[in-house]
Amino acid sequence: MAQPRVPGGGGDELELPCGETKHVRDLDLGMREFDCVCGETHAVVTDSHPPERFVPEFLVEVLREAIETTSEEMPEFGTPHLMGIVLEEFPGRVASEDVSEDQQVGYAMVWVTEFDSRRLHEIIVELVVELMEHAVSHADDDAALSRFETEMLQFDVGEFVEQYRAERDFSSDDVYAQ
């Protein structure tokens, strides 16, 4: 469990899924993953990261139009909602912390996963596909559902993630490069 922040201290300690801890102030906005003392690499996501880090802009627009959110703080579908889906699917494998009171970190929410950033990217794409399939199934259009399922049989998540990450073509100093 995370320890309470001490005023003037080094920030909250986040208990990672592996059992280690990490100061949230050590997780900066440009960080997408880090090598942990446990020997694994953990992905890092903050609420300030755009959902386009994981899926193309056109798909984000579709998700925003199709999904009604109930949060007054986050009325538009975005990264916190994506991470909420991941957290729901993998509750013991994602650590999260609300650091909105810490004005020195530059973000309000942070998530650290048991997986590295590439595997997290694949998981998010898989969950978005499941979300889309669920939406299509509610359209009462068997032909549309059949077409969607047929197309998804040909969809290779790993290849999509590889291509998407390559197409972003960011320089090494770009904060969204990982």
Coordinates of C-alpha atoms in Angstrom, one line a residue, residues 3-117:
Q3 CA 2.5 5.5 2.1
P4 CA 1.0 8.9 2.9
R5 CA 3.0 11.9 1.6
V6 CA 5.0 13.9 4.1
P7 CA 4.9 17.6 3.5
G8 CA 8.2 18.7 2.2
G9 CA 9.3 15.1 1.7
G10 CA 10.2 13.3 -1.5
G11 CA 6.6 12.5 -2.6
D12 CA 4.5 9.4 -2.3
E13 CA 5.9 6.0 -2.4
L14 CA 4.1 3.8 -4.9
E15 CA 4.0 0.1 -4.2
L16 CA 4.7 -1.6 -7.5
P17 CA 2.9 -4.8 -8.7
C18 CA 6.2 -6.6 -8.0
G19 CA 6.3 -5.6 -4.4
E20 CA 9.1 -3.0 -4.7
T21 CA 8.4 0.7 -4.1
K22 CA 9.1 3.8 -6.2
H23 CA 8.9 7.5 -5.4
V24 CA 6.3 9.1 -7.7
R25 CA 8.6 12.0 -8.1
D26 CA 11.1 9.6 -9.8
L27 CA 8.4 9.0 -12.5
D28 CA 8.7 12.0 -14.8
L29 CA 6.4 12.9 -17.7
G30 CA 8.8 11.6 -20.4
M31 CA 9.2 8.2 -18.8
R32 CA 7.4 5.4 -20.5
E33 CA 9.1 2.5 -18.6
F34 CA 11.9 1.8 -16.2
D35 CA 14.1 -1.1 -15.2
C36 CA 13.1 -2.1 -11.6
V37 CA 15.4 -3.5 -8.9
C38 CA 13.2 -6.6 -9.1
G39 CA 14.8 -7.3 -12.5
E40 CA 11.7 -6.5 -14.6
T41 CA 10.8 -3.5 -16.8
H42 CA 7.6 -1.7 -15.8
A43 CA 5.5 0.6 -18.0
V44 CA 4.6 4.0 -16.7
V45 CA 1.6 6.0 -17.8
T46 CA 0.3 9.3 -16.6
D47 CA -3.0 11.0 -17.2
S48 CA -1.2 13.7 -19.2
H49 CA -0.2 11.1 -21.8
P50 CA -2.6 11.3 -24.8
P51 CA -4.5 8.1 -25.7
E52 CA -2.9 8.5 -29.2
R53 CA 0.2 7.0 -27.5
F54 CA -1.6 3.7 -27.9
V55 CA -4.1 4.0 -30.8
P56 CA -4.5 6.3 -33.8
E57 CA -6.2 9.7 -33.5
F58 CA -9.1 8.6 -35.7
L59 CA -9.9 5.7 -33.3
V60 CA -9.6 8.0 -30.3
E61 CA -12.2 10.3 -32.0
V62 CA -14.5 7.3 -32.6
L63 CA -14.1 6.2 -29.0
R64 CA -14.9 9.7 -27.7
E65 CA -18.0 9.9 -29.8
A66 CA -19.2 6.4 -28.8
I67 CA -18.4 6.2 -25.1
E68 CA -20.2 8.3 -22.6
T69 CA -18.2 9.0 -19.5
T70 CA -19.8 9.6 -16.1
S71 CA -16.8 11.5 -14.6
E72 CA -17.1 15.3 -14.1
E73 CA -13.3 15.5 -13.7
M74 CA -12.7 13.5 -17.0
P75 CA -15.7 14.1 -19.2
E76 CA -13.9 13.1 -22.4
F77 CA -12.7 9.5 -23.0
G78 CA -8.9 9.4 -22.7
T79 CA -5.9 7.8 -21.2
P80 CA -7.4 7.5 -17.7
H81 CA -10.3 5.5 -19.1
L82 CA -7.9 3.2 -21.1
M83 CA -5.9 2.6 -17.9
G84 CA -9.1 2.0 -16.0
I85 CA -9.9 -0.8 -18.5
V86 CA -6.5 -2.3 -18.0
L87 CA -6.8 -2.0 -14.2
E88 CA -10.1 -3.7 -14.3
E89 CA -8.8 -6.5 -16.4
F90 CA -5.5 -6.9 -14.5
P91 CA -6.1 -5.6 -11.0
G92 CA -3.1 -7.1 -9.3
R93 CA -0.7 -6.2 -12.1
V94 CA -1.2 -2.4 -12.1
A95 CA -0.4 0.1 -9.4
S96 CA -1.9 3.5 -9.5
E97 CA -1.6 6.7 -7.4
D98 CA -3.6 9.9 -7.3
V99 CA -0.9 12.6 -6.9
S100 CA -3.1 15.6 -7.8
E101 CA -2.1 17.3 -4.5
D102 CA 1.6 17.1 -5.4
Q103 CA 2.2 20.2 -7.6
Q104 CA 5.8 19.1 -8.4
V105 CA 5.1 16.0 -10.5
G106 CA 3.2 17.6 -13.5
Y107 CA 0.4 15.0 -13.6
A108 CA -2.5 14.0 -11.4
M109 CA -2.6 10.2 -11.9
V110 CA 0.1 7.7 -12.5
W111 CA -0.1 4.0 -13.3
V112 CA 2.8 1.5 -13.2
T113 CA 2.3 -1.9 -14.7
E114 CA 3.9 -5.3 -14.2
F115 CA 4.4 -5.4 -18.0
D116 CA 6.9 -3.3 -20.1
S117 CA 5.6 -0.5 -22.3

